[in-house]
Coordinates of C-alpha atoms in Angstrom, one line a residue:
X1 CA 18.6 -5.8 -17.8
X2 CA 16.5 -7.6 -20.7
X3 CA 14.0 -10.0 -20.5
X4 CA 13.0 -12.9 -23.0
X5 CA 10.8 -11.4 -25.3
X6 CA 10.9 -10.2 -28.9
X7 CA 9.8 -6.7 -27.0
X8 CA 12.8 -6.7 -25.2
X9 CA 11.9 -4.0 -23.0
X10 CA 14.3 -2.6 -20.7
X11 CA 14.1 -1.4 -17.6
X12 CA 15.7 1.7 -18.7
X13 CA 12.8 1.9 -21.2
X14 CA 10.1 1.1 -18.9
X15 CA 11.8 3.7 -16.3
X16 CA 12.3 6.6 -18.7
X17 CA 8.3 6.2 -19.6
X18 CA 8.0 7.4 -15.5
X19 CA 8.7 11.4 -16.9
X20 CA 7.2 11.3 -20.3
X21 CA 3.8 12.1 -19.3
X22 CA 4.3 15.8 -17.4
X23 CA 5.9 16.9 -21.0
X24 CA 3.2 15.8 -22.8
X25 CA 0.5 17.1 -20.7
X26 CA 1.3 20.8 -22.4
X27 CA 0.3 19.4 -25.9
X28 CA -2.9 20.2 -27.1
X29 CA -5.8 17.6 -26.2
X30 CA -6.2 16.8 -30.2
X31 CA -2.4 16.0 -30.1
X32 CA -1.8 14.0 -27.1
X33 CA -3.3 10.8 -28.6
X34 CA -3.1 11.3 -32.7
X35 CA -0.1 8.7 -32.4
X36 CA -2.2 6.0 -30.9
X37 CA -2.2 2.8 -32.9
X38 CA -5.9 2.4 -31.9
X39 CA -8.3 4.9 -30.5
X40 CA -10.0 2.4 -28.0
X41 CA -8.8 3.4 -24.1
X42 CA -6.9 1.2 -22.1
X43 CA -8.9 -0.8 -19.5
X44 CA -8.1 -1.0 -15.8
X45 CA -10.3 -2.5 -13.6
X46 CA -10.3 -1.5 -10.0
X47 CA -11.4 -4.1 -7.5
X48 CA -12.6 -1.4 -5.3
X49 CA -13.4 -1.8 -1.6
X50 CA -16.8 0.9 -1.5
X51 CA -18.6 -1.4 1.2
X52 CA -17.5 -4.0 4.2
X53 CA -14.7 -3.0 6.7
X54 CA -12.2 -1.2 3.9
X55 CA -14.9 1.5 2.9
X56 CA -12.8 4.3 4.3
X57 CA -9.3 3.2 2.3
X58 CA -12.0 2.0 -1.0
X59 CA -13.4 5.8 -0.6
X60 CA -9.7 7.5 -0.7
X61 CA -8.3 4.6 -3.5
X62 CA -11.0 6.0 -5.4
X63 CA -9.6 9.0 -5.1
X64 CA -6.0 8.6 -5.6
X65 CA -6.9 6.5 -8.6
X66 CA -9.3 9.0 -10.2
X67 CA -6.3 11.9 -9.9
X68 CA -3.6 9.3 -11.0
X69 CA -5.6 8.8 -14.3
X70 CA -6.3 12.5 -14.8
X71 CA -2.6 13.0 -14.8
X72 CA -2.2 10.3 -17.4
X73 CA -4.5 11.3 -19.5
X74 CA -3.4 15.0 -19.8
X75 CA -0.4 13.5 -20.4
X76 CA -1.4 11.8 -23.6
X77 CA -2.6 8.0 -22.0
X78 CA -0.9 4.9 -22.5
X79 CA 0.6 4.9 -26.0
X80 CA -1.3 7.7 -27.2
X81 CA -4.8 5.8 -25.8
X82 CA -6.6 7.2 -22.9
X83 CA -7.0 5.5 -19.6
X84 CA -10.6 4.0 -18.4
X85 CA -11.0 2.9 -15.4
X86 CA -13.6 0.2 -14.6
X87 CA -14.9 -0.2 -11.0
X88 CA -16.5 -2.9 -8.6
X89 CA -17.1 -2.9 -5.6
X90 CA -16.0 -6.3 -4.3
X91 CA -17.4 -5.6 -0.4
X92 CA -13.9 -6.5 1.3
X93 CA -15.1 -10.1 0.7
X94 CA -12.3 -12.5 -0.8
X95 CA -15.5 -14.4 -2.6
X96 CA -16.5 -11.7 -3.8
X97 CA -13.2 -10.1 -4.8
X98 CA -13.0 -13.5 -7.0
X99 CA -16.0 -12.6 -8.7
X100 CA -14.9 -9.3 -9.9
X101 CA -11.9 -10.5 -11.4
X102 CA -14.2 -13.0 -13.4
X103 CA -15.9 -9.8 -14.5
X104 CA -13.4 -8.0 -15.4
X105 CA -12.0 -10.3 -17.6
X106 CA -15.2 -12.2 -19.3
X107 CA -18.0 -9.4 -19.3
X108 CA -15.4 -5.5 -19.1
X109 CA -12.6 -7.4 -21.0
X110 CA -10.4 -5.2 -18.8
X111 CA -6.5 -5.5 -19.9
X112 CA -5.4 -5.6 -16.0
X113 CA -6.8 -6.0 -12.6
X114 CA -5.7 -3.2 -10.0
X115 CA -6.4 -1.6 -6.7
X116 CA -7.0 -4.5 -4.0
X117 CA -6.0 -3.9 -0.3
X118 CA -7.1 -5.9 2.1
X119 CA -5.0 -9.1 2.2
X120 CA -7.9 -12.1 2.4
X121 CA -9.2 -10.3 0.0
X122 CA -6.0 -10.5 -2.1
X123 CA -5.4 -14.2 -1.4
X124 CA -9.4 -14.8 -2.7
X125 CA -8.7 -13.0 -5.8
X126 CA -5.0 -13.6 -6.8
X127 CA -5.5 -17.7 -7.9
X128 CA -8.7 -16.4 -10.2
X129 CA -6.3 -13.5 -11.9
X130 CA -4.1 -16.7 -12.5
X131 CA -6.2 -18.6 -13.9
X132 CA -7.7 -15.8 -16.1
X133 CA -4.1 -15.3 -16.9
X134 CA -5.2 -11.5 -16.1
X135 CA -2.6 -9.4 -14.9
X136 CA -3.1 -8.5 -11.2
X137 CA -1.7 -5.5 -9.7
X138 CA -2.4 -5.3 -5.7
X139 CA -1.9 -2.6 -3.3
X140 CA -2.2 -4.6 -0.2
X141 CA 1.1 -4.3 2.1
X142 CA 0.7 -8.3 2.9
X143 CA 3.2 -9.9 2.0
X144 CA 1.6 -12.7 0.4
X145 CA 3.0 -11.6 -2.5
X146 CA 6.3 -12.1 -2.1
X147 CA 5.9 -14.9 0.3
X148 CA 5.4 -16.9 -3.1
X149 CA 1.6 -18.0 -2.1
X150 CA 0.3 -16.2 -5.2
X151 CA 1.3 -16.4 -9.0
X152 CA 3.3 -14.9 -11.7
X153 CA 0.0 -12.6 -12.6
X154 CA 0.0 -10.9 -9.1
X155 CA 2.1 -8.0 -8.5
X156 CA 2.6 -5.5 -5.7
X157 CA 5.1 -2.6 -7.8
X158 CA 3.9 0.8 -6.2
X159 CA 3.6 -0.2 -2.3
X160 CA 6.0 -2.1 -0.2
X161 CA 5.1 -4.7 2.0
X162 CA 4.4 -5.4 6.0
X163 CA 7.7 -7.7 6.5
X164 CA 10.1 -5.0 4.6
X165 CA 8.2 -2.4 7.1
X166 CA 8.7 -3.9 10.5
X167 CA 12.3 -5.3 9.8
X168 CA 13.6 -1.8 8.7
X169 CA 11.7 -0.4 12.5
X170 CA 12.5 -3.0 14.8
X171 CA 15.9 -1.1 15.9
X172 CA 14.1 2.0 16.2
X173 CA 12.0 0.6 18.8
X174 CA 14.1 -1.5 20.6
X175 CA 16.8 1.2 20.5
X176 CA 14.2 4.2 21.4
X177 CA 11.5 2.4 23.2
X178 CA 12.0 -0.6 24.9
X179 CA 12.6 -4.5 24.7
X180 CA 10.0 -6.0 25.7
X181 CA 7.2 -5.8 23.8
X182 CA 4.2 -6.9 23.0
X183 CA 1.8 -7.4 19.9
X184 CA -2.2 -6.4 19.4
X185 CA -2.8 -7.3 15.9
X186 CA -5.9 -7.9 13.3
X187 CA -6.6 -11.7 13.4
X188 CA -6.5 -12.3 9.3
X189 CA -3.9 -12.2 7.0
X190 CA -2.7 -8.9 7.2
X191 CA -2.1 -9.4 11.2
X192 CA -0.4 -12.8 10.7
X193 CA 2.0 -10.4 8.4
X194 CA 2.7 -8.5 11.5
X195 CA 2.8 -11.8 14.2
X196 CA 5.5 -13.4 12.1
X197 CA 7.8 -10.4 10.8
X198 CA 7.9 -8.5 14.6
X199 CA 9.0 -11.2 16.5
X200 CA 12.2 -11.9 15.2
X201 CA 12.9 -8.8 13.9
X202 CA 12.5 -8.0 17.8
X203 CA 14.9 -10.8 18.7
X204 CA 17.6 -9.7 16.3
X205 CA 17.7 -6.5 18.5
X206 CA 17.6 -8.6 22.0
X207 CA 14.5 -7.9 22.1
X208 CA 11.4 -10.4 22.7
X209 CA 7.9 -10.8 22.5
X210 CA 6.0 -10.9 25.5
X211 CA 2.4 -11.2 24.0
X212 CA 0.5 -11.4 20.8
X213 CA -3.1 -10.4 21.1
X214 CA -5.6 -11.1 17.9
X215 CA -8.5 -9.4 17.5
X216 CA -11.4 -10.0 15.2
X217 CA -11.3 -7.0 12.4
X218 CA -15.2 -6.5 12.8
X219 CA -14.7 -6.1 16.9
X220 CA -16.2 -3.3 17.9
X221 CA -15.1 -3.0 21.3
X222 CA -11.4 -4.1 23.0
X223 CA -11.3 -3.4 26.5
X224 CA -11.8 -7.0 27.3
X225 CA -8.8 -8.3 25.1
X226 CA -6.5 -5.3 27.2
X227 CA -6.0 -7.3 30.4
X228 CA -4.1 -10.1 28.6
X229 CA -1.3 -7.3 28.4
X230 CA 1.6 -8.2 30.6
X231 CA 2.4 -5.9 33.0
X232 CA 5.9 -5.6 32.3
X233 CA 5.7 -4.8 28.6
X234 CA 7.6 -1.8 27.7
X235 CA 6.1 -1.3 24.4
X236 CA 2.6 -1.9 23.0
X237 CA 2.9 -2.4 19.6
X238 CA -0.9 -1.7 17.6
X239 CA -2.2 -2.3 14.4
X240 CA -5.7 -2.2 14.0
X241 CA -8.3 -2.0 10.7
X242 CA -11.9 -1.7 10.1
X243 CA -15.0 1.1 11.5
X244 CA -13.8 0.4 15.5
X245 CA -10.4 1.8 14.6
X246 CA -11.3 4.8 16.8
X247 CA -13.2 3.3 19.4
X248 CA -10.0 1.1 19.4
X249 CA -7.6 3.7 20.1
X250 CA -9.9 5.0 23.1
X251 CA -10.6 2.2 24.9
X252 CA -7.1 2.3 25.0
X253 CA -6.2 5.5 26.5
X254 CA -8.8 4.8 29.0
X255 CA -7.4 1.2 30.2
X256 CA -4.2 2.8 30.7
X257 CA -5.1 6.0 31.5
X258 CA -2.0 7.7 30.8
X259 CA 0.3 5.0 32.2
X260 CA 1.6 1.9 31.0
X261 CA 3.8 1.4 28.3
X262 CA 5.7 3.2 25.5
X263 CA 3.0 2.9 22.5
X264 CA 3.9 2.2 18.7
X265 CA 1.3 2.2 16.2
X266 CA 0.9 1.2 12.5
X267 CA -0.9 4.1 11.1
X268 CA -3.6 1.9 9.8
X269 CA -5.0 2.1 13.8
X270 CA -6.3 5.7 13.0
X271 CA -6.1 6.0 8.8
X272 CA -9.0 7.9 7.9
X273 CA -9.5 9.2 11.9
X274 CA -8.2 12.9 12.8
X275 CA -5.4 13.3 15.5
X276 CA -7.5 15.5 17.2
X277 CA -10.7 13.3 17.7
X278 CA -11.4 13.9 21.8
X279 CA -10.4 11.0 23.6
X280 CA -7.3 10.6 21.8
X281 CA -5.0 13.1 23.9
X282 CA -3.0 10.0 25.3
X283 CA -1.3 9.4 22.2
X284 CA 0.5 12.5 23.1
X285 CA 4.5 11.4 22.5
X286 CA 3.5 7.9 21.2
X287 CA 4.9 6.9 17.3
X288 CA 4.1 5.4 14.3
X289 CA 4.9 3.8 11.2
X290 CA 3.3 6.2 8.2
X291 CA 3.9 4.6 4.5
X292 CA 3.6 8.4 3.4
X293 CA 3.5 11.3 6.5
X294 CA -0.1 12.4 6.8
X295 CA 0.7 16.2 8.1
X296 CA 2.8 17.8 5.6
X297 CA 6.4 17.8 6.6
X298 CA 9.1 21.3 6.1
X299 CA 10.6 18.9 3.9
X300 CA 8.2 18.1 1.7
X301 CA 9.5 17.5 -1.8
X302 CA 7.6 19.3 -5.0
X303 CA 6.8 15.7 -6.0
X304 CA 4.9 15.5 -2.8
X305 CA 3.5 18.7 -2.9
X306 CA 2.0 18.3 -5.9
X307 CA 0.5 15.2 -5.4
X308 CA -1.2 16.2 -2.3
X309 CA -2.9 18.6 -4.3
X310 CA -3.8 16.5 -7.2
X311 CA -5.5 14.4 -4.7
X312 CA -7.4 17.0 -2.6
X313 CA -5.3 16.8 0.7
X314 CA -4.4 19.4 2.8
X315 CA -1.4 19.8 4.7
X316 CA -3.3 18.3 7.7
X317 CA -4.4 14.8 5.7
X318 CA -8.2 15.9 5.3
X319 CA -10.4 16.9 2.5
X320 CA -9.7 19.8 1.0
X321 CA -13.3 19.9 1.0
X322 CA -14.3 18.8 4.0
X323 CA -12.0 18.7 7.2
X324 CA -13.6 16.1 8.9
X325 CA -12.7 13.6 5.6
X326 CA -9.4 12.6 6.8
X327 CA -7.8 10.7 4.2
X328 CA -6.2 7.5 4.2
X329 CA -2.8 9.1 3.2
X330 CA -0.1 6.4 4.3
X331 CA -1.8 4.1 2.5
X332 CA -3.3 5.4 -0.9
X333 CA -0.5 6.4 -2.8
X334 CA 0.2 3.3 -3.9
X335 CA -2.5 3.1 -6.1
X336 CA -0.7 6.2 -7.7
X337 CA 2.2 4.9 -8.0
X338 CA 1.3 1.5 -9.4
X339 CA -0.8 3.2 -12.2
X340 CA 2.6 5.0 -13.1
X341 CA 4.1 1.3 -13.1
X342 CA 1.5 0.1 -15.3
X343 CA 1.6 2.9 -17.7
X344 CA 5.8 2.3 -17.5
X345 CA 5.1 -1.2 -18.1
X346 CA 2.7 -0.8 -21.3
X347 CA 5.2 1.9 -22.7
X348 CA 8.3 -0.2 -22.6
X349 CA 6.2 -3.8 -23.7
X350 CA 4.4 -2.0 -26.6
X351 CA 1.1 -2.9 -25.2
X352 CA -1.4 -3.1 -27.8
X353 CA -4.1 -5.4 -26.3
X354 CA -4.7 -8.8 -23.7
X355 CA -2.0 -10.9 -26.4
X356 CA 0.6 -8.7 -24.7
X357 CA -0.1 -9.8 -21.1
X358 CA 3.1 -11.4 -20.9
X359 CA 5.1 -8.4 -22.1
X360 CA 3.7 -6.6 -20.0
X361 CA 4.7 -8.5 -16.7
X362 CA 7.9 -9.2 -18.5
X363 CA 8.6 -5.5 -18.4
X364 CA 7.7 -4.8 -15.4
X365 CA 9.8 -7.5 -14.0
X366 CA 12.4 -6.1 -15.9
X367 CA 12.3 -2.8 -13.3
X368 CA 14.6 -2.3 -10.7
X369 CA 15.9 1.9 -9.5
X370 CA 13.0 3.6 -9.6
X371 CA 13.7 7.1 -8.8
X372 CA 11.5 9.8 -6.7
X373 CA 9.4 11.7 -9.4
X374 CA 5.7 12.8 -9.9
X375 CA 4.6 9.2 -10.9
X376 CA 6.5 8.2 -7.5
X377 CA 6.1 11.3 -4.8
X378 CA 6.2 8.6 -1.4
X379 CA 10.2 8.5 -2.4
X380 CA 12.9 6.2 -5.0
X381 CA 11.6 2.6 -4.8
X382 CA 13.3 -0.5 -5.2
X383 CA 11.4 -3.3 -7.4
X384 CA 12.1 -7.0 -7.2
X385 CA 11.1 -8.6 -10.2
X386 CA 12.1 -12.1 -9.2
X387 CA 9.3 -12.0 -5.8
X388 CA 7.0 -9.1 -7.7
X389 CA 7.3 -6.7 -4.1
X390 CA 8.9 -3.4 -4.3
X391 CA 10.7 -2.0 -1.2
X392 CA 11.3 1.7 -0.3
X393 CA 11.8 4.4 2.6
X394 CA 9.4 4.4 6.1
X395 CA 8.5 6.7 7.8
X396 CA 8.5 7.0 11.7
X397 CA 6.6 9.9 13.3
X398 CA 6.3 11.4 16.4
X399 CA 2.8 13.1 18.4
X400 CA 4.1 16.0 19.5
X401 CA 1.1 18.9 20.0
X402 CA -1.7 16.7 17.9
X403 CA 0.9 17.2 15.3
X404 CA 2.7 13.8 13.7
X405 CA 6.3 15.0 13.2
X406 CA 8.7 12.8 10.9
X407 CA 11.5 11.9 13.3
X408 CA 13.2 8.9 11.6
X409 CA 13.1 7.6 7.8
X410 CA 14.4 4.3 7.2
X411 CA 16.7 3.7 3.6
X412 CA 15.5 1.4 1.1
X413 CA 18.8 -0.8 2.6
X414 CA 16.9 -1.2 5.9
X415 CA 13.9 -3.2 4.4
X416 CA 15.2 -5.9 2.4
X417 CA 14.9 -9.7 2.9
X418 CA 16.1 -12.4 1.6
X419 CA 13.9 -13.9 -1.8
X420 CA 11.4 -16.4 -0.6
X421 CA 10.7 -16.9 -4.8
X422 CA 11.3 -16.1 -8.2
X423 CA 8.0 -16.0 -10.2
X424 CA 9.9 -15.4 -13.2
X425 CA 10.8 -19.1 -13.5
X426 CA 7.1 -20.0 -13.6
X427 CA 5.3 -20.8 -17.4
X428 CA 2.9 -17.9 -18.3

């Protein structure tokens, strides 16, 4: 595959970039970037959530970004020129969030945008990177990318997306679990995701929908929204964000009180909360959808084995520093894995500066197989260059003994959908 550009990178090219680094890292420092056409670094700048309701996923980003770039850099950079990274906090405000991209591009003159997760955030953000003409590389699982309600600047390469997600589950839990379930969601973009993927990826298993319950992200308590539950569901189906994720998950062992229906969470209801936090015994034998499996599985590949270490995990998803600093694990190796992307991209476009933008995104449209590796330890990924989302494996796992056990992973087959747009017939 080639794209229209006297580059003409292929997607060979900007896939073979993916295994250059680890060779390079054994060079000397002095000889890792003496083939650099310029000494000045290659900027990123990382819209970083450090206050508001995504602190806990901004804190471990930070992380996973800071280890991402070390690898890079002992690797020999981006064409021989070492990564900086340039952070702001944008607060988890979409306003805000479209401020930082102004200052990324007129006062750090940044050479892409990177690192944004929560999606109103995303949809503040996205129309300035367009107008900036800034590449924009989220790491948001909405699916307002691909949806077509951003631009040919925004790209989502190293995470795939909530629609992809719940389409590739659905049989699992209509199959496993039950039929009739119903829906407690976030009420902001990221929920909506949810509301309109589940239901008729429910129906297409003769399933249905019951309820669908929207709660405030700031809420910080739920018991009152718990009697709108019908009392034939058969599965309660839970995604929550924000700081009341574990008062969430209480209050609702407590209303049911070890009754009540099967449960199946999104992992994002307890991300940075540990399984054994007291009150949360009744998730005993309840699932849930992990991007990457917290607990280290007995199949853990090298890839991932070496990641977790790079990022300071241990095999329980905490700090290794501190076990009470549980990471936000299925979640923050995509900023990993899109800073592999973007380095892939730069390689394969020649990037030499902002006047090779468009090669850039040209190049990393131009991806499609990309395989398991250290630049990609979640697992092989698909990319679509035509809707800018890439698609890959899920994970479903288990409680069993405060432990989450792996007990089904989808294939990248299972999460496809149709295109919904093809940024790459828009004008730069």
């Amino acid at each position: 595959m080639t794209v229209k550009t006297p580059l003409t990178p292929t997607r060979r090219g900007a896939l073979r970039t993916l295994a250059a680094g680890a060779a390079a890292a054994s060079l000397p420092m002095w000889a890792r970037y003496s083939h650099a056409q310029s000494a000045a670094p290659i900027r990123i700048g990382f819209q970083q959530h450090r206050t508001g309701i995504g602190a806990a996923y901004g804190r471990w980003y930070g992380r996973a970004t800071e280890a991402a770039v070390r690898l890079i850099n002992e690797g020999g950079g981006i064409n021989g020129r070492p990564v900086e990274i340039v952070a702001e906090d944008d607060g988890t405000d979409p306003k805000r969030g479209a401020e930082v991209v102004e200052k990324f591009a007129n006062q750090h003159g940044v050479d892409v945008g990177f690192g944004t997760l929560f999606s109103h955030v995303v949809m503040g953000s996205a129309p300035r990177a367009g107008e900036l003409k800034l590449p924009y590389f989220v790491v948001s699982e909405g699916t307002h990318v691909s949806s077509g309600k951003l631009n040919r600047y925004t790209l989502q390469p190293g995470i795939t997306d909530v629609k992809s997600q719940v389409i590739s589950m659905a049989p699992f839990m209509t199959e496993t679990l039950g039929k009739k379930v119903t829906m407690i969601f976030p009420d902001y973009g990221f929920g909506y995701d949810h509301r309109d993927a589940l239901g008729p990826a429910i129906e297409a298993q003769g399933g249905e929908i019951l309820a669908k319950i929207a709660i405030p992200p700031t809420e910080t308590s739920f018991t009152r929204y718990f009697p709108q539950i019908p009392r034939d569901t058969e599965v309660l189906y839970h995604v929550m964000v924000g700081p009341g994720v574990l008062t969430f998950v209480k209050e609702l062992g407590e209303f049911f009180g070890g009754q009540g229906p099967q449960l199946f969470g999104f992992i994002d209801s307890l991300e940075a909360v540990a399984m054994d936090s007291p009150g949360l015994e009744f998730l005993e034998g309840s699932h849930f959808w992990e991007g990457m499996c917290r607990h280290a599985q007995p199949d853990q590949s090298a890839h991932e084995t070496a990641y977790r270490a790079a990022v300071g995990v241990d095999a329980r998803g905490a700090s290794v520093n501190d076990p009470a600093d549980v990471a936000t694990y299925g979640h923050m190796f995509g900023c990993w894995e899109t800073l592999h992307i973007i380095k892939a991209g730069m390689e394969a476009a020649g990037y030499a500066g902002p006047q090779h933008r468009a090669s850039l995104i040209e190049a990393v449209e131009a991806m499609e197989d990309i395989p398991e590796s250290a630049g990609h330890p979640q697992g092989a990924k698909r990319f679509n260059g035509r809707t800018h989302q890439v698609f890959g494996h899920q994970n479903i796992s288990r409680v069993e003994g405060g432990q989450l056990k792996r007990v089904h992973r989808t294939s990248i087959e299972d999460t496809l959908y149709p295109d919904m747009v093809d940024y790459t017939q828009q004008p730069f």
